[in-house]
Every structure is written in structure tokens, then in C-alpha cells.
Amino acid sequence: MKLLTCFVCSLFVLSMYTAQSQTNYDESMVPSFEIPDPLLTFNGEKIKSVKEWEKIRRPELLQFFENNVYGKIPKSLKIDSYTILEQDDNALNGKAKRKQVELTFKNNGKTLRYTILIYLPKNNVKNPVFLGYNFYGNHTITEDKAVIISSAWANNNESFGIENNTLTEESRGKRTHRWAVDKILDAGYGLATIYYGEVDPDRNDFSDGVHSLLYQKSQNQPKPAEWGSIAAWSWGMARALDYFEKDHDIDASKVISFGHSRLGKTSLWAGATDQRFAGVISNNSGCGGATLSKRKFGETLAVINERFPHWFCDNFNQYGNNEEALPIDQHQLLSLIAPRPLYVASAEGDQWADPRGEFLSAHYATQVYNLYGKKGIETMEMPKVNEPIHNTVSYHIRTGKHDVTDYDWDNYIKWANVFVK
Ligand code: GTR
């Protein structure tokens, strides 16, 4: 049995090695393909007005992404109750208000709980807020000792001191560089974050997380068109927004969804499915996020679906090594966010996420913004590194690797000041 497992493991590693060694990083090898037109319906009708976009095209595109990419949420599940677990009006050396709010959901005899960590400027007004998930627990984004450590399942990570899938004190503050808490507060925004593993643990196991609360009798995994983990995480962001509507310190009409990498894919899907998000940020979201799948540059659909079979719905598998068959591409996901402000950011050292594909995607989504009289990425010429383009649709590529940096936050804040605040 051990031998067999070993054999299966080696096959997997070998296939991953082959897939990754076949990765294309050569622009001249990008296949030629037609960009699916956001303003042409699946029946070939040209969309000429905002009204037609909102009545005909937007719904059919959204439905396609729901049924074939991220998966549908089987039914609605509302907050059962919320509890302020902890609150301090003099947090971060007197600089901020801090709240830790637990949301509880109940269905099918099961309970799901997750905690939102919120920092707010110390004032008496309703504040705009950046909302985004973190990868290793709320306590990793700050040195603040009061932040509660989640007991949810986590991926092991030696450098974070995570063993036995359990988060510990050792990782407190390990990810402060990704969360510019001071800058955000100084600019007059709140920051809210959630450990994504509390909503759905990031593993190919659908017995846990929010999915299990919505199964029908004897169902134990989502149907082919039903939600994967990205849709589950997006759902969690929307429920946090439900809570914000009740919180007197937060301006729920000015909540910006933010996310990095897989959580950037999540941020985009949250913004597309819930139009209450006032702005959306995709930080290095790459394949299945902002970048164009049909370019097959860097990570491809076959590779992402093999490595992370739980992120998308099962229907999405049919497009692995078969991108030509896709009647849509990811710029149309971006177009679903129109006319709300959208920021797509890439990093020079993150070729796996295909920066050029992310840029072009923002460009091709722009025609829907233009329909609303808004400016986006009008040019097809990629800007130089560290030379951002700021419009309702914004874009930058910065120096450095796959990460979130102060440079990113400086730009998100500048853009939000003009287009969201
Ligand atoms: C990578 C994956 C990317 C990206 C990234 C992340 O391994 O291939 O699509 O999502 O993980 O989330 O860190």
C-alpha cells in the first residue's frame, strides 16, 4: 500500500513537473486568438447602451461564470447572529479602534463561524473600509497581541511555525509587510480582514467549510455547476458586508474588496457577484483571476485545475488544454465590475501570473466602462514598471515578486481617494 501511494505520489510530482516545465514564458509563443467581445451577446447581438448591458449582456455573462467557472451558490445563507468578541477604542498605541466580530451561520444542523478583525481610524464618522482575506490568520497581519488566533485548519508552513495544521503564536506579525495598517488608517480608511480558512479550509475536501451547510440530503460535494472554494470565500466577503451595514463605524457604501493571488481571484468574484462593493482590487491574481486564459502564458487552466481542484466548479475542468472552447475570457469578469472602480496590479517578477495578460484584460474590459462614460486602460501599450495608470480602471506593474508591498498600498490609497472615497 505504501509502495503504491509512493508510486501515485511520484506520478503526481512527475506530471506537475512536466506541466510546469512546459510553461510558456515566451511572448512570441502566445497563440493568436480572438478576444471575446464583452459587448456582443452569445447570440451575436451588439450591445449599444448601458440599459442593454445591464438587462441582457451582464446577466448572461455573470451566469456563464457562475455555471462554468466559479460555481453557483446553491441557496442563500444569512447571518444567524454576530458577536463582538472584543473591542478596544485605544488600540495600536492609541491610534485606532479595534473590533473582532464573529459571524455565526446555521443550517442543516451545522454551524459555521468566522471572525472579522477590524481596525478603524479614531473618529466619530462612518469610514470607508478595505476588506480582504489573509492566508495564515488575522494575527499574522499585525504584532498586536490582542488579535485572536484562529483555531481553524491551516496549511502547514515551517517558516510560520504551523505544524499539524494548527495556527500558533509563532506566526503573529509574520505578514505585517503585506498589510500597510498605518498608511490605511492615516489615509482615513478602515481595514477589515478574515482568515480565509475559517470560511472554507483551502484543501480539496468539501466536507468542511461553508459548503457543508448547504448540501441537500446525502450530498457530500458540490454538483458540477456548484461553488468551489473561490466562490465560497467570495460569499464570506459579501456576508462581512452584510455585517458592515449594521456597524455604525463603517460606511458600507464604500467598502473596497481587496485580495492577493488566490484571494485576488476571490476579490474579483466577490465584486462581480455583489454590486454593493464600491471598488475592487486584484493584486497579482493571475490565472482564473484577472489574466486572460487564452494567452496560455505562465499558469494555465489545466495546471491550476490539477493543483487546486477545489477552487473552481467541476465544469471548469473541460477548458483545461482546451481554452479555445471558452466562449468568454477573464476581461469579461472584470467588465462585470463596471462602472465601479477597479484596480488590477501585477509584479514584474510574477510571470506565473502573466502580467501582460492582466494588463490586456483590464484594457479589454474598458469598453464596458466607456459605455458608462468612465475611463479605464485606454492604451494597449503596457506602462513601464512603477509607472501606474490611474483611472476608474487602474493598472500598475511594479518591480519585485509575487507579493503585496507598500508600493501597492500607496497606489490603492491614491486611487481610492479619487475614485471611491
Ligand atoms: C499559486 C497558484 C496561483 C496563485 C498562488 C497563490 O500556487 O498557482 O494561481 O493563486 O498560488 O494564491 O498564492
Short mmCIF file of C-alpha atoms and ligand atoms in Angstrom, two decimals:
data_model
loop_
_atom_site.label_atom_id
_atom_site.label_comp_id
_atom_site.label_asym_id
_atom_site.label_seq_id
_atom_site.Cartn_x
_atom_site.Cartn_y
_atom_site.Cartn_z
CA MET A 1 0.00 0.00 0.00
CA LYS A 2 2.84 2.33 0.99
CA LEU A 3 4.63 1.45 -2.22
CA LEU A 4 1.51 2.16 -4.22
CA THR A 5 0.98 5.52 -2.52
CA CYS A 6 4.60 6.34 -3.21
CA PHE A 7 4.14 5.40 -6.86
CA VAL A 8 0.99 7.53 -7.16
CA CYS A 9 2.82 10.42 -5.46
CA SER A 10 5.74 10.20 -7.85
CA LEU A 11 3.36 10.14 -10.81
CA PHE A 12 1.72 13.31 -9.50
CA VAL A 13 5.04 15.06 -8.91
CA LEU A 14 6.22 13.95 -12.37
CA SER A 15 3.06 15.23 -14.07
CA MET A 16 3.36 18.55 -12.21
CA TYR A 17 7.00 18.76 -13.20
CA THR A 18 6.12 18.11 -16.84
CA ALA A 19 3.24 20.61 -16.75
CA GLN A 20 5.38 23.32 -15.18
CA SER A 21 8.39 22.69 -17.37
CA GLN A 22 6.04 23.18 -20.33
CA THR A 23 5.03 26.58 -19.00
CA ASN A 24 5.25 29.23 -21.67
CA TYR A 25 7.08 32.42 -20.75
CA ASP A 26 7.77 33.46 -24.32
CA GLU A 27 5.55 36.20 -25.74
CA SER A 28 6.18 35.02 -29.29
CA MET A 29 4.65 31.65 -28.37
CA VAL A 30 1.33 33.13 -27.25
CA PRO A 31 -1.29 31.69 -29.61
CA SER A 32 -3.35 34.05 -31.71
CA PHE A 33 -6.96 34.09 -30.61
CA GLU A 34 -9.99 36.29 -30.83
CA ILE A 35 -10.86 38.31 -27.74
CA PRO A 36 -14.48 37.53 -26.86
CA ASP A 37 -16.31 40.84 -27.14
CA PRO A 38 -17.90 41.95 -23.86
CA LEU A 39 -20.42 43.94 -25.87
CA LEU A 40 -21.59 41.15 -28.16
CA THR A 41 -24.17 38.73 -26.75
CA PHE A 42 -23.77 34.96 -27.08
CA ASN A 43 -26.40 35.28 -29.84
CA GLY A 44 -24.29 37.81 -31.73
CA GLU A 45 -26.28 40.95 -30.88
CA LYS A 46 -24.32 44.17 -30.40
CA ILE A 47 -24.87 45.93 -27.07
CA LYS A 48 -25.17 49.67 -27.54
CA SER A 49 -26.37 51.10 -24.26
CA VAL A 50 -25.96 50.78 -20.50
CA LYS A 51 -29.54 49.58 -20.38
CA GLU A 52 -28.88 46.72 -22.81
CA TRP A 53 -25.66 45.86 -20.98
CA GLU A 54 -27.44 45.66 -17.63
CA LYS A 55 -30.56 43.88 -18.89
CA ILE A 56 -29.11 41.44 -21.41
CA ARG A 57 -25.36 41.06 -21.56
CA ARG A 58 -24.24 41.45 -17.95
CA PRO A 59 -26.68 38.80 -16.67
CA GLU A 60 -25.74 36.25 -19.33
CA LEU A 61 -22.02 36.75 -18.70
CA LEU A 62 -22.47 36.52 -14.95
CA GLN A 63 -24.47 33.35 -15.42
CA PHE A 64 -21.77 31.82 -17.60
CA PHE A 65 -19.09 32.50 -14.98
CA GLU A 66 -21.39 31.11 -12.30
CA ASN A 67 -22.18 27.87 -14.09
CA ASN A 68 -18.84 27.20 -15.68
CA VAL A 69 -16.04 28.89 -13.77
CA TYR A 70 -16.58 29.60 -10.08
CA GLY A 71 -19.82 27.72 -9.46
CA LYS A 72 -23.23 28.71 -8.18
CA ILE A 73 -24.14 29.10 -4.53
CA PRO A 74 -26.98 26.58 -4.07
CA LYS A 75 -29.11 28.89 -1.92
CA SER A 76 -28.87 31.92 0.29
CA LEU A 77 -27.48 31.64 3.80
CA LYS A 78 -27.79 34.65 6.06
CA ILE A 79 -26.01 35.65 9.25
CA ASP A 80 -27.72 33.91 12.16
CA SER A 81 -26.08 36.16 14.75
CA TYR A 82 -22.96 38.16 15.33
CA THR A 83 -20.90 38.72 18.46
CA ILE A 84 -18.39 41.45 19.20
CA LEU A 85 -15.78 39.19 20.74
CA GLU A 86 -13.53 42.06 21.66
CA GLN A 87 -13.33 45.82 21.20
CA ASP A 88 -10.79 48.50 22.12
CA ASP A 89 -11.08 52.19 21.30
CA ASN A 90 -7.40 52.73 22.04
CA ALA A 91 -5.72 50.03 20.01
CA LEU A 92 -2.37 50.24 18.21
CA ASN A 93 -0.88 52.62 20.81
CA GLY A 94 -3.97 54.76 20.85
CA LYS A 95 -4.11 55.17 17.10
CA ALA A 96 -7.11 53.02 16.18
CA LYS A 97 -10.34 51.40 17.18
CA ARG A 98 -10.19 47.61 17.03
CA LYS A 99 -13.10 45.20 16.85
CA GLN A 100 -13.14 41.46 16.46
CA VAL A 101 -16.55 40.38 15.30
CA GLU A 102 -17.64 36.78 14.99
CA LEU A 103 -20.34 35.92 12.45
CA THR A 104 -22.36 32.75 13.01
CA PHE A 105 -24.27 30.80 10.35
CA LYS A 106 -26.52 27.80 10.92
CA ASN A 107 -28.12 25.30 8.60
CA ASN A 108 -28.53 21.53 8.23
CA GLY A 109 -27.75 21.15 11.92
CA LYS A 110 -24.30 22.58 11.25
CA THR A 111 -22.66 25.81 12.36
CA LEU A 112 -20.04 27.97 10.70
CA ARG A 113 -18.25 30.79 12.49
CA TYR A 114 -15.67 33.25 11.30
CA THR A 115 -14.10 36.33 12.79
CA ILE A 116 -13.55 39.71 11.16
CA LEU A 117 -10.68 41.75 12.55
CA ILE A 118 -11.44 45.45 12.03
CA TYR A 119 -9.17 48.45 12.57
CA LEU A 120 -10.73 51.87 12.16
CA PRO A 121 -9.43 55.42 12.38
CA LYS A 122 -10.30 57.02 15.73
CA ASN A 123 -13.07 59.39 14.77
CA ASN A 124 -16.80 59.63 15.00
CA VAL A 125 -17.62 59.19 11.34
CA LYS A 126 -18.54 56.21 9.24
CA ASN A 127 -15.35 55.13 7.50
CA PRO A 128 -14.66 53.59 4.10
CA VAL A 129 -13.02 50.19 4.54
CA PHE A 130 -10.68 47.88 2.66
CA LEU A 131 -11.83 44.29 3.16
CA GLY A 132 -9.57 41.36 2.33
CA TYR A 133 -8.72 37.85 3.41
CA ASN A 134 -5.40 36.77 4.85
CA PHE A 135 -3.64 33.42 4.31
CA TYR A 136 -2.45 32.47 7.80
CA GLY A 137 -4.74 34.04 10.36
CA ASN A 138 -5.69 37.54 11.47
CA HIS A 139 -2.83 37.56 13.99
CA THR A 140 -0.26 37.40 11.16
CA ILE A 141 -1.13 40.84 9.77
CA THR A 142 -0.07 42.74 12.91
CA GLU A 143 2.12 42.50 16.02
CA ASP A 144 -0.95 43.49 18.05
CA LYS A 145 -1.10 40.94 20.91
CA ALA A 146 -4.86 41.27 21.29
CA VAL A 147 -5.64 39.70 17.95
CA ILE A 148 -7.23 36.31 18.49
CA ILE A 149 -5.57 33.25 16.94
CA SER A 150 -7.95 31.17 14.84
CA SER A 151 -8.41 27.51 15.65
CA ALA A 152 -9.41 26.67 12.06
CA TRP A 153 -7.46 24.26 9.87
CA ALA A 154 -4.39 25.81 8.21
CA ASN A 155 -1.85 24.69 5.66
CA ASN A 156 1.38 23.65 7.36
CA ASN A 157 4.21 26.12 6.89
CA GLU A 158 7.51 25.73 8.64
CA SER A 159 8.53 29.38 8.35
CA PHE A 160 5.28 30.37 10.05
CA GLY A 161 5.66 27.70 12.72
CA ILE A 162 2.50 25.96 11.56
CA GLU A 163 2.51 22.23 12.25
CA ASN A 164 -0.36 19.79 12.49
CA ASN A 165 -2.47 22.27 10.55
CA THR A 166 -2.72 24.48 13.63
CA LEU A 167 -2.04 28.22 13.85
CA THR A 168 0.11 29.35 16.76
CA GLU A 169 1.57 32.41 18.45
CA GLU A 170 4.77 31.94 16.46
CA SER A 171 3.23 33.41 13.34
CA ARG A 172 1.97 36.61 14.96
CA GLY A 173 3.10 39.57 12.86
CA LYS A 174 4.71 37.38 10.18
CA ARG A 175 2.78 39.09 7.39
CA THR A 176 2.84 42.72 8.56
CA HIS A 177 4.67 43.77 5.39
CA ARG A 178 1.60 42.84 3.33
CA TRP A 179 -0.79 44.99 5.34
CA ALA A 180 0.01 48.69 5.49
CA VAL A 181 -2.23 49.21 8.51
CA ASP A 182 -0.74 52.60 9.48
CA LYS A 183 -0.92 54.03 5.97
CA ILE A 184 -4.50 52.84 5.60
CA LEU A 185 -5.59 54.38 8.90
CA ASP A 186 -3.67 57.62 8.26
CA ALA A 187 -5.48 57.98 4.93
CA GLY A 188 -8.83 57.73 6.70
CA TYR A 189 -9.77 54.16 5.84
CA GLY A 190 -10.55 51.19 7.97
CA LEU A 191 -9.07 47.75 7.35
CA ALA A 192 -11.04 44.55 7.82
CA THR A 193 -9.59 41.09 7.38
CA ILE A 194 -10.66 37.49 7.80
CA TYR A 195 -8.67 34.25 7.86
CA TYR A 196 -9.93 32.54 4.69
CA GLY A 197 -9.59 29.05 6.21
CA GLU A 198 -12.43 29.84 8.61
CA VAL A 199 -14.87 30.19 5.72
CA ASP A 200 -13.55 27.23 3.78
CA PRO A 201 -10.27 25.43 4.53
CA ASP A 202 -8.06 25.58 1.43
CA ARG A 203 -7.94 21.87 0.68
CA ASN A 204 -9.74 19.54 -1.67
CA ASP A 205 -12.24 18.42 0.94
CA PHE A 206 -15.81 19.52 0.72
CA SER A 207 -16.95 18.02 3.99
CA ASP A 208 -15.85 21.15 5.82
CA GLY A 209 -16.30 24.89 5.46
CA VAL A 210 -19.48 26.62 4.37
CA HIS A 211 -20.30 24.10 1.62
CA SER A 212 -21.48 21.51 4.10
CA LEU A 213 -24.16 23.85 5.46
CA LEU A 214 -25.94 23.95 2.12
CA TYR A 215 -25.92 20.32 0.97
CA GLN A 216 -29.12 18.59 0.06
CA LYS A 217 -29.85 15.21 1.69
CA SER A 218 -26.99 12.74 1.11
CA GLN A 219 -24.98 15.26 -0.90
CA ASN A 220 -21.33 15.42 0.14
CA GLN A 221 -19.74 17.53 -2.53
CA PRO A 222 -20.82 20.34 -4.83
CA LYS A 223 -22.53 19.42 -8.11
CA PRO A 224 -20.60 20.20 -11.34
CA ALA A 225 -22.06 23.71 -11.62
CA GLU A 226 -21.94 24.42 -7.87
CA TRP A 227 -19.45 26.53 -5.96
CA GLY A 228 -15.82 25.80 -5.39
CA SER A 229 -13.69 27.45 -2.74
CA ILE A 230 -13.21 30.79 -4.52
CA ALA A 231 -16.98 31.26 -4.68
CA ALA A 232 -17.23 30.22 -1.02
CA TRP A 233 -14.62 32.77 0.02
CA SER A 234 -16.37 35.44 -2.07
CA TRP A 235 -19.61 34.56 -0.32
CA GLY A 236 -17.82 35.13 3.01
CA MET A 237 -16.79 38.64 1.92
CA ALA A 238 -20.37 39.50 0.98
CA ARG A 239 -21.61 38.36 4.40
CA ALA A 240 -18.97 40.55 6.05
CA LEU A 241 -20.50 43.40 4.04
CA ASP A 242 -23.93 42.42 5.43
CA TYR A 243 -22.46 42.91 8.89
CA PHE A 244 -20.84 46.26 7.93
CA GLU A 245 -24.30 47.57 7.04
CA LYS A 246 -25.11 47.22 10.74
CA ASP A 247 -21.88 48.69 12.07
CA HIS A 248 -22.16 52.42 12.84
CA ASP A 249 -18.41 52.98 12.43
CA ILE A 250 -18.38 51.73 8.84
CA ASP A 251 -19.64 53.30 5.64
CA ALA A 252 -20.96 50.17 3.95
CA SER A 253 -21.44 52.06 0.69
CA LYS A 254 -17.66 52.50 0.50
CA VAL A 255 -16.25 49.04 1.04
CA ILE A 256 -13.42 48.03 -1.28
CA SER A 257 -12.78 44.34 -1.81
CA PHE A 258 -9.09 43.52 -1.84
CA GLY A 259 -7.15 40.33 -2.34
CA HIS A 260 -3.79 38.91 -3.31
CA SER A 261 -3.25 35.91 -5.55
CA ARG A 262 -5.94 33.23 -4.99
CA LEU A 263 -7.58 35.77 -2.73
CA GLY A 264 -7.32 38.32 -5.57
CA LYS A 265 -9.33 35.91 -7.72
CA THR A 266 -11.74 35.85 -4.78
CA SER A 267 -11.85 39.64 -4.52
CA LEU A 268 -12.79 39.91 -8.21
CA TRP A 269 -15.53 37.30 -7.97
CA ALA A 270 -16.88 38.98 -4.82
CA GLY A 271 -17.00 42.31 -6.67
CA ALA A 272 -18.66 40.77 -9.72
CA THR A 273 -21.36 38.95 -7.77
CA ASP A 274 -22.12 41.62 -5.19
CA GLN A 275 -22.56 45.09 -6.61
CA ARG A 276 -22.55 46.65 -3.16
CA PHE A 277 -18.73 46.54 -3.23
CA ALA A 278 -17.78 50.11 -4.10
CA GLY A 279 -14.40 49.19 -5.55
CA VAL A 280 -12.33 46.09 -6.29
CA ILE A 281 -8.60 45.38 -6.11
CA SER A 282 -6.89 42.43 -7.74
CA ASN A 283 -3.30 42.11 -6.52
CA ASN A 284 -1.33 39.60 -8.64
CA SER A 285 -4.43 37.44 -9.11
CA GLY A 286 -3.23 35.73 -12.31
CA CYS A 287 -4.83 32.63 -13.80
CA GLY A 288 -8.53 32.32 -13.02
CA GLY A 289 -8.34 35.92 -11.75
CA ALA A 290 -7.53 38.97 -13.86
CA THR A 291 -5.36 37.37 -16.53
CA LEU A 292 -6.52 36.17 -19.94
CA SER A 293 -6.73 32.36 -20.01
CA LYS A 294 -6.49 32.13 -23.79
CA ARG A 295 -2.93 33.50 -23.79
CA LYS A 296 -1.72 30.32 -22.04
CA PHE A 297 1.20 32.27 -20.63
CA GLY A 298 2.50 31.23 -17.21
CA GLU A 299 -0.06 29.24 -15.23
CA THR A 300 -2.70 27.58 -17.41
CA LEU A 301 -6.18 26.23 -16.73
CA ALA A 302 -5.03 22.60 -16.89
CA VAL A 303 -2.33 23.24 -14.31
CA ILE A 304 -4.45 25.28 -11.92
CA ASN A 305 -7.29 22.76 -12.00
CA GLU A 306 -4.94 19.88 -11.36
CA ARG A 307 -3.13 21.57 -8.47
CA PHE A 308 -6.21 23.16 -6.91
CA PRO A 309 -9.19 21.05 -7.97
CA HIS A 310 -11.36 22.65 -5.29
CA TRP A 311 -11.01 26.32 -6.30
CA PHE A 312 -13.38 26.32 -9.27
CA CYS A 313 -16.52 24.38 -10.10
CA ASP A 314 -16.07 20.99 -11.80
CA ASN A 315 -17.50 22.31 -15.08
CA PHE A 316 -14.39 24.44 -15.43
CA ASN A 317 -12.24 21.32 -15.97
CA GLN A 318 -13.48 20.96 -19.53
CA TYR A 319 -11.43 24.01 -20.55
CA GLY A 320 -8.04 22.71 -19.42
CA ASN A 321 -5.87 22.38 -22.56
CA ASN A 322 -8.99 23.49 -24.38
CA GLU A 323 -9.05 27.26 -23.84
CA GLU A 324 -10.18 27.73 -27.46
CA ALA A 325 -13.57 26.31 -26.47
CA LEU A 326 -14.15 29.02 -23.85
CA PRO A 327 -16.76 31.50 -25.12
CA ILE A 328 -15.53 34.03 -22.53
CA ASP A 329 -12.27 35.23 -21.04
CA GLN A 330 -11.30 36.91 -17.80
CA HIS A 331 -11.59 40.50 -19.09
CA GLN A 332 -15.31 39.81 -19.09
CA LEU A 333 -15.12 39.01 -15.40
CA LEU A 334 -13.51 42.44 -14.95
CA SER A 335 -16.24 44.03 -17.06
CA LEU A 336 -18.86 42.74 -14.59
CA ILE A 337 -17.40 45.15 -12.05
CA ALA A 338 -18.19 48.21 -14.25
CA PRO A 339 -18.85 51.02 -13.61
CA ARG A 340 -17.30 50.63 -10.17
CA PRO A 341 -13.61 51.45 -9.68
CA LEU A 342 -11.28 48.53 -10.36
CA TYR A 343 -7.55 48.22 -9.77
CA VAL A 344 -5.51 45.46 -11.41
CA ALA A 345 -1.91 45.17 -10.21
CA SER A 346 0.93 42.97 -11.41
CA ALA A 347 4.54 42.39 -10.42
CA GLU A 348 7.47 42.16 -12.78
CA GLY A 349 8.81 39.07 -11.06
CA ASP A 350 5.44 37.31 -11.15
CA GLN A 351 5.47 35.91 -14.68
CA TRP A 352 3.49 32.89 -13.45
CA ALA A 353 0.51 35.28 -13.17
CA ASP A 354 1.14 36.72 -16.67
CA PRO A 355 1.37 40.49 -16.05
CA ARG A 356 0.79 41.31 -19.72
CA GLY A 357 -2.37 39.18 -19.69
CA GLU A 358 -3.56 41.06 -16.59
CA PHE A 359 -2.89 44.39 -18.28
CA LEU A 360 -4.64 43.44 -21.53
CA SER A 361 -7.58 42.10 -19.59
CA ALA A 362 -8.01 45.50 -17.89
CA HIS A 363 -7.74 47.10 -21.33
CA TYR A 364 -10.37 44.87 -22.94
CA ALA A 365 -12.76 45.35 -20.01
CA THR A 366 -12.50 49.10 -20.50
CA GLN A 367 -15.06 49.28 -23.30
CA VAL A 368 -17.80 48.48 -20.80
CA TYR A 369 -16.54 51.29 -18.55
CA ASN A 370 -16.56 53.59 -21.60
CA LEU A 371 -20.22 52.73 -22.11
CA TYR A 372 -20.82 54.32 -18.69
CA GLY A 373 -18.66 57.33 -19.65
CA LYS A 374 -15.80 56.18 -17.40
CA LYS A 375 -12.15 55.96 -18.31
CA GLY A 376 -10.08 52.83 -17.95
CA ILE A 377 -7.00 51.41 -19.59
CA GLU A 378 -7.43 53.00 -22.98
CA THR A 379 -4.00 52.12 -24.34
CA MET A 380 -2.75 48.72 -25.47
CA GLU A 381 0.79 49.69 -24.62
CA MET A 382 1.85 48.37 -21.27
CA PRO A 383 3.18 51.05 -18.91
CA LYS A 384 6.76 50.82 -17.66
CA VAL A 385 7.33 49.27 -14.25
CA ASN A 386 6.39 51.58 -11.39
CA GLU A 387 4.50 53.95 -13.69
CA PRO A 388 0.87 53.39 -12.72
CA ILE A 389 -2.12 54.40 -14.84
CA HIS A 390 -4.87 55.76 -12.61
CA ASN A 391 -8.41 55.94 -13.96
CA THR A 392 -11.66 54.31 -12.88
CA VAL A 393 -9.91 51.17 -14.12
CA SER A 394 -6.32 51.41 -12.91
CA TYR A 395 -3.26 49.30 -13.51
CA HIS A 396 0.32 49.06 -12.40
CA ILE A 397 3.20 46.69 -12.70
CA ARG A 398 5.80 47.16 -10.00
CA THR A 399 9.30 45.81 -9.52
CA GLY A 400 9.61 42.78 -7.27
CA LYS A 401 7.93 39.46 -6.82
CA HIS A 402 4.51 37.93 -6.20
CA ASP A 403 3.60 39.78 -3.00
CA VAL A 404 1.78 42.80 -1.57
CA THR A 405 4.02 45.78 -0.82
CA ASP A 406 3.79 49.35 0.47
CA TYR A 407 4.09 50.49 -3.14
CA ASP A 408 0.87 48.60 -3.93
CA TRP A 409 -0.93 50.12 -0.95
CA ASP A 410 0.29 53.66 -1.71
CA ASN A 411 -1.30 53.32 -5.13
CA TYR A 412 -4.51 51.67 -3.94
CA ILE A 413 -4.98 54.52 -1.47
CA LYS A 414 -4.30 57.21 -4.11
CA TRP A 415 -6.78 55.58 -6.48
CA ALA A 416 -9.39 55.08 -3.76
CA ASN A 417 -9.06 58.73 -2.67
CA VAL A 418 -10.01 59.85 -6.16
CA PHE A 419 -12.44 57.20 -7.35
CA VAL A 420 -14.07 55.66 -4.25
CA LYS A 421 -13.92 57.98 -1.24
C1 GTR B 1 -0.14 29.58 -6.80
C2 GTR B 1 -1.21 29.47 -7.84
C3 GTR B 1 -1.66 30.82 -8.26
C4 GTR B 1 -1.88 31.75 -7.08
C5 GTR B 1 -0.98 31.47 -5.91
C6 GTR B 1 -1.43 31.99 -4.55
O1 GTR B 1 0.45 28.40 -6.46
O2 GTR B 1 -0.67 28.76 -8.92
O3 GTR B 1 -2.81 30.70 -9.07
O4 GTR B 1 -3.20 31.79 -6.70
O5 GTR B 1 -0.76 30.14 -5.69
O6 GTR B 1 -2.60 32.08 -4.24
O7 GTR B 1 -0.54 32.23 -3.74
#
